[in-house]
CSV table of C-alpha atoms in Angstrom, one decimal:
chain,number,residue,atom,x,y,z
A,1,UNK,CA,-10.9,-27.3,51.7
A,2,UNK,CA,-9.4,-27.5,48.6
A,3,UNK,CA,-5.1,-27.4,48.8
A,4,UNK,CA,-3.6,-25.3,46.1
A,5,UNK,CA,-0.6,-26.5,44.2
A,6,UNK,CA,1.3,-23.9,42.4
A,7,UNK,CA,4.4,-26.2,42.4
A,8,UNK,CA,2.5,-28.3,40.0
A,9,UNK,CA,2.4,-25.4,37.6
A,10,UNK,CA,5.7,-23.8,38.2
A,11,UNK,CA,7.7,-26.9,37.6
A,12,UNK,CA,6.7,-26.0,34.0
A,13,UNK,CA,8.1,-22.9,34.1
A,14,UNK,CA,10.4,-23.6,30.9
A,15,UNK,CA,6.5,-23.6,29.1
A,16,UNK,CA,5.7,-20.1,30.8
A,17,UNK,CA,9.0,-18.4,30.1
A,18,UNK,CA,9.0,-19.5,26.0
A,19,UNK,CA,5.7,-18.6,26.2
A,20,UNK,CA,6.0,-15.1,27.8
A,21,UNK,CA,8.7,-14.6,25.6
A,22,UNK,CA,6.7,-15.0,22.4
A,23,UNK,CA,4.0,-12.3,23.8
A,24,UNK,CA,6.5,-10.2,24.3
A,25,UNK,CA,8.4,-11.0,20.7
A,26,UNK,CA,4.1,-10.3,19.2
A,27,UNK,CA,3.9,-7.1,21.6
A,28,UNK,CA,7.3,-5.3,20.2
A,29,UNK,CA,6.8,-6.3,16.6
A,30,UNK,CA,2.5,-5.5,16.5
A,31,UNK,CA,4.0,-2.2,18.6
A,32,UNK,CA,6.1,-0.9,16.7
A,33,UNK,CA,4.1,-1.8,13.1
A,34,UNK,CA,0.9,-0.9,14.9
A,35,UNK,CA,2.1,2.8,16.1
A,36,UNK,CA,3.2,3.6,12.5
A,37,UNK,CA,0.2,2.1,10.8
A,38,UNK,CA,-1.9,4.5,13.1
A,39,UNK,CA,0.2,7.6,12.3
A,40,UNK,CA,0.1,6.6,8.1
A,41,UNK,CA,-3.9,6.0,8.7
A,42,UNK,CA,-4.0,9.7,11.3
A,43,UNK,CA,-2.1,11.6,8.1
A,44,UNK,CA,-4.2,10.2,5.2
A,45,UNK,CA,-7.7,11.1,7.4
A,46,UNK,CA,-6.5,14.7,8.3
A,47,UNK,CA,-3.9,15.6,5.4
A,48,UNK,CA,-4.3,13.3,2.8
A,49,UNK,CA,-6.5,13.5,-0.4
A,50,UNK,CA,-10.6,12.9,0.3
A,51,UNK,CA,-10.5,9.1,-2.1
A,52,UNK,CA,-7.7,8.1,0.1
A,53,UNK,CA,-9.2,9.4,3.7
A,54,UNK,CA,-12.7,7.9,3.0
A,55,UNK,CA,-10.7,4.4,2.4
A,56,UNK,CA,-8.7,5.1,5.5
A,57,UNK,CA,-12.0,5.8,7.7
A,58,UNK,CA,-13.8,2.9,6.2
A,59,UNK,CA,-11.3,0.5,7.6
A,60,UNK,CA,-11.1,2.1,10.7
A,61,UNK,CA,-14.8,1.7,11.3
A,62,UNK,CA,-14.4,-2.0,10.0
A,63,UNK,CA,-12.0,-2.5,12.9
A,64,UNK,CA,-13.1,-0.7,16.0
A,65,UNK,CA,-16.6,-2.3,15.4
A,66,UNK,CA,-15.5,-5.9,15.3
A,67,UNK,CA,-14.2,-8.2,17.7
A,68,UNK,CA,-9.9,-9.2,17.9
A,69,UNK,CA,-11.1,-12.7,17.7
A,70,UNK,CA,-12.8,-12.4,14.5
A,71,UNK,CA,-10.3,-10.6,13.0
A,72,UNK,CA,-8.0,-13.2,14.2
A,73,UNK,CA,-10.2,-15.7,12.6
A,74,UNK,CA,-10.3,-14.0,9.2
A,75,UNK,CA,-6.7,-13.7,9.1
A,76,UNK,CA,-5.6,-17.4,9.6
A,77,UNK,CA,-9.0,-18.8,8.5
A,78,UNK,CA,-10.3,-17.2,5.9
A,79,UNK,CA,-7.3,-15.9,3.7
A,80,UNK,CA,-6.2,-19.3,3.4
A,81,UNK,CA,-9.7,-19.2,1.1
A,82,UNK,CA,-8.1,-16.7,-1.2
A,83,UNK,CA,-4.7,-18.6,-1.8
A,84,UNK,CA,-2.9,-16.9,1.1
A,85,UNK,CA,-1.8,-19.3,4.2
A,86,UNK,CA,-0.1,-17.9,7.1
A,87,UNK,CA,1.9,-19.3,9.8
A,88,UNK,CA,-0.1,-18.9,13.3
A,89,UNK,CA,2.5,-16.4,14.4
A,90,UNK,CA,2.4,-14.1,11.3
A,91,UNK,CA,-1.0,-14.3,11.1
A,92,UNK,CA,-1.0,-13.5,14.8
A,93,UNK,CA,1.0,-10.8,14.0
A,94,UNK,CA,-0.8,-9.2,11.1
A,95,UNK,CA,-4.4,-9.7,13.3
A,96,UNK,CA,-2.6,-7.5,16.2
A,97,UNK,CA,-0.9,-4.6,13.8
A,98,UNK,CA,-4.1,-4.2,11.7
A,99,UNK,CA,-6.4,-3.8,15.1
A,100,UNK,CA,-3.6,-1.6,16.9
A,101,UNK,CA,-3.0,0.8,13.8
A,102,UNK,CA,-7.4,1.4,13.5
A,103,UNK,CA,-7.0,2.2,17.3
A,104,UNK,CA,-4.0,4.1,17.0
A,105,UNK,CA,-5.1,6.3,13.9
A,106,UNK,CA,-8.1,7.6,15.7
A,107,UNK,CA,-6.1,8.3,18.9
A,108,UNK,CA,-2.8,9.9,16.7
A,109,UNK,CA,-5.4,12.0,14.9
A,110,UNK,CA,-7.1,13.5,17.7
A,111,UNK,CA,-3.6,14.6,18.6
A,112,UNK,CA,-2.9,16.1,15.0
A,113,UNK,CA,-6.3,18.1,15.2
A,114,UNK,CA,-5.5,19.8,18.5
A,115,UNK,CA,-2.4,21.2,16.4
A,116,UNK,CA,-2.7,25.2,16.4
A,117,UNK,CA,-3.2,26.2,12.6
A,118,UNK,CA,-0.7,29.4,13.3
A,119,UNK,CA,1.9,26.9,14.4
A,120,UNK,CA,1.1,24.9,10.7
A,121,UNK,CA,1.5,28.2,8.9
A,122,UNK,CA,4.3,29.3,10.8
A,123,UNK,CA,6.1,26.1,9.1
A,124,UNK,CA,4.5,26.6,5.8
A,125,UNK,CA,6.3,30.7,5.7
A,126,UNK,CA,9.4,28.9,6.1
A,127,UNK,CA,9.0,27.0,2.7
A,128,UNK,CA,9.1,23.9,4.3
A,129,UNK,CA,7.2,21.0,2.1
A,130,UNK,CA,4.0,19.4,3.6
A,131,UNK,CA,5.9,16.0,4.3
A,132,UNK,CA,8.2,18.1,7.0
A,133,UNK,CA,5.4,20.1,8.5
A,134,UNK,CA,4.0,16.9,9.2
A,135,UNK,CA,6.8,15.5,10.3
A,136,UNK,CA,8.4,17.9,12.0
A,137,UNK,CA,6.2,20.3,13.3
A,138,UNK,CA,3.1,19.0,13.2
A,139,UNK,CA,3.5,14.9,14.4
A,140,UNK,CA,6.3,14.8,17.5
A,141,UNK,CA,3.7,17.4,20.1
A,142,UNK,CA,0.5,15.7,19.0
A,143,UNK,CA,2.7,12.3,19.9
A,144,UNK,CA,3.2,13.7,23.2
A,145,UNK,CA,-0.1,14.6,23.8
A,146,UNK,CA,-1.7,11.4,23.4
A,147,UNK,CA,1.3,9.4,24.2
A,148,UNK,CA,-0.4,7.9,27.2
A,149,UNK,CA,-3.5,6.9,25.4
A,150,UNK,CA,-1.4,5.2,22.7
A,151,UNK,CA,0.3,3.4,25.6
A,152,UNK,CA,-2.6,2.3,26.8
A,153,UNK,CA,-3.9,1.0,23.8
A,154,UNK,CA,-0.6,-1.1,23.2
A,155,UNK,CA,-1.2,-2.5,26.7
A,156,UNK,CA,-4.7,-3.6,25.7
A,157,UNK,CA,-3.6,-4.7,22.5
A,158,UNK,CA,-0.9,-6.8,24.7
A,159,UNK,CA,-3.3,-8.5,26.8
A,160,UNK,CA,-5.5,-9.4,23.8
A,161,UNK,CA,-2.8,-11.4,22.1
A,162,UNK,CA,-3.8,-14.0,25.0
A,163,UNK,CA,-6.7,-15.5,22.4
A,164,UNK,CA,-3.9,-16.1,19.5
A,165,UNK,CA,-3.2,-19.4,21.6
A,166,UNK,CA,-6.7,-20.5,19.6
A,167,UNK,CA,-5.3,-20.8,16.3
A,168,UNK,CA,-2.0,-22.4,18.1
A,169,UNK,CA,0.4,-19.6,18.3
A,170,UNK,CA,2.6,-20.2,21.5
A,171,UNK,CA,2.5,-17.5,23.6
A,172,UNK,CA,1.3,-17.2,27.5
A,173,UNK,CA,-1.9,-18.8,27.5
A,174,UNK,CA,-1.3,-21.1,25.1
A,175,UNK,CA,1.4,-22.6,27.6
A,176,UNK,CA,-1.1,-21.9,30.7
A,177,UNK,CA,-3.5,-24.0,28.5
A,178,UNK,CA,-1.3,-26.6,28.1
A,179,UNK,CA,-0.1,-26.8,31.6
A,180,UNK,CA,-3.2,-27.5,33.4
A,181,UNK,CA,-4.6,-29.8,30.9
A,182,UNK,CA,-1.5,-32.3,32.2
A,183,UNK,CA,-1.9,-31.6,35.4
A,184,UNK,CA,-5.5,-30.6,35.5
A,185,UNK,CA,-4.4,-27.5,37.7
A,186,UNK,CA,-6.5,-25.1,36.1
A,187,UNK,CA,-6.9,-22.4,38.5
A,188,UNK,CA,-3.5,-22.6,40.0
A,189,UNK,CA,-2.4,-22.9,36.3
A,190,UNK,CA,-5.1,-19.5,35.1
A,191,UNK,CA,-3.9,-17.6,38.2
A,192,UNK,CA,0.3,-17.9,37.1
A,193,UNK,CA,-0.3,-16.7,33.7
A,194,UNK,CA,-3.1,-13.8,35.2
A,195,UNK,CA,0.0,-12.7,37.6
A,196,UNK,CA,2.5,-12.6,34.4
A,197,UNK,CA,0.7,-10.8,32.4
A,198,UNK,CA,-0.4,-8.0,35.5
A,199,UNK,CA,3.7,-7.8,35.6
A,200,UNK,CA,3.8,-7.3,31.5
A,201,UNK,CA,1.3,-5.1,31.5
A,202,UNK,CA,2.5,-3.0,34.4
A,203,UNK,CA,6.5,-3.5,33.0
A,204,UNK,CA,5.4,-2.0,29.4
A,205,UNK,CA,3.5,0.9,30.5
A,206,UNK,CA,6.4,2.0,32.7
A,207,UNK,CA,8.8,1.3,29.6
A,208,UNK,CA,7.1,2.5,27.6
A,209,UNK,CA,6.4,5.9,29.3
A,210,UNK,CA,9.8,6.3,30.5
A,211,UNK,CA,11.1,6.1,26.4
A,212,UNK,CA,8.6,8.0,24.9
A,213,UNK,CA,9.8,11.5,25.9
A,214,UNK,CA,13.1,10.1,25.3
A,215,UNK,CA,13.2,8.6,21.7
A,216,UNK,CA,10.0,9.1,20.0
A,217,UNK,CA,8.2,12.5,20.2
A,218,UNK,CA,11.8,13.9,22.3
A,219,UNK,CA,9.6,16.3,24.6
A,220,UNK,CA,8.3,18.2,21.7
């Protein structure tokens, strides 16, 4: 029988924590840039002019029809090519915003579209400009009505910041990684970081639901 050690893995636990912290620090920042990427990308593809909603749609196709990984890739790899050299956290960052906000668009749109047209022209008799219709009338219910597929998608987008440990940015797995090539506890080391992310994962949906009524659409 093999013995498990998870002592050999938790003695490291300085590692786990710095490492959590910077997949949390990715999550917030790629969150927040993410969700108002999306919402831009859901206006210009439903309100904006045709040049500029083909161009949005184009890059929302290019996204949600290639892997994280490769667009990780090109990020750190390839824009180097082009004069452009990134950190591995920014370009972890920019990877993870660019991905959440092709996601995002197509999720806040569907939310826009459900929007009844009397309720739009209701805000146009009021001689209210297109900017506040969107804004205020249009945007906060269609947020509420998709907020928990937005949250999910944050979550995925969360758990798929575990491969920006392969351009060396040092977050959860890249710590995991490192762990249990000292030791050479890789399952005890894979099965710590599996458990912290569950409890990330489960910890920002509940956040997350809990302040969206709250701060962002205000129960519109």
């Amino acid at each position: 029988m093999i013995a498990l050690d998870f002592g050999a893995v938790l003695v490291d636990w300085p590692l786990l924590a710095r490492g959590t912290a910077m997949t949390v620090g990715l999550t917030a920042v790629s969150a927040l840039l993410g969700v108002a990427l999306g919402t831009a990308c859901a206006w210009a593809r439903t309100w904006g002019p045709r040049p500029l909603a083909l161009l949005v749609g184009a890059y929302v196709e290019l996204i949600r029809n290639t892997p994280f990984i490769v667009q990780l890739f090109f990020v750190f790899f390839g824009l180097p090519g082009l004069g452009v050299k990134l950190t591995p956290e920014l370009a972890s960052v920019i990877a993870m915003v660019v991905n959440l906000g092709a996601y995002a668009a197509e999720i806040v749109r569907a939310g826009v579209a459900a929007t009844p047209r009397g309720q739009i022209e209701a805000a146009q008799s009021l001689a209210m400009t297109p900017a506040q219709v969107f804004t205020r009338v249009v945007l906060p219910p269609a947020l509420a009505r998709v907020w928990p597929a937005l949250v999910s998608q944050i979550v995925i987008v969360m758990l798929g910041s575990a491969v920006c440990g392969q351009i060396a940015t040092q977050e959860l797995s890249y710590y995991a990684n490192l762990i249990h090539s000292r030791n050479f506890r890789s399952f005890e080391a894979t099965l710590v970081a599996a458990a912290i992310y569950l409890g990330l994962a489960i910890g920002l949906r509940q956040l997350l639901a809990w302040a969206g009524p709250r701060f962002i659409f205000r129960r519109a």
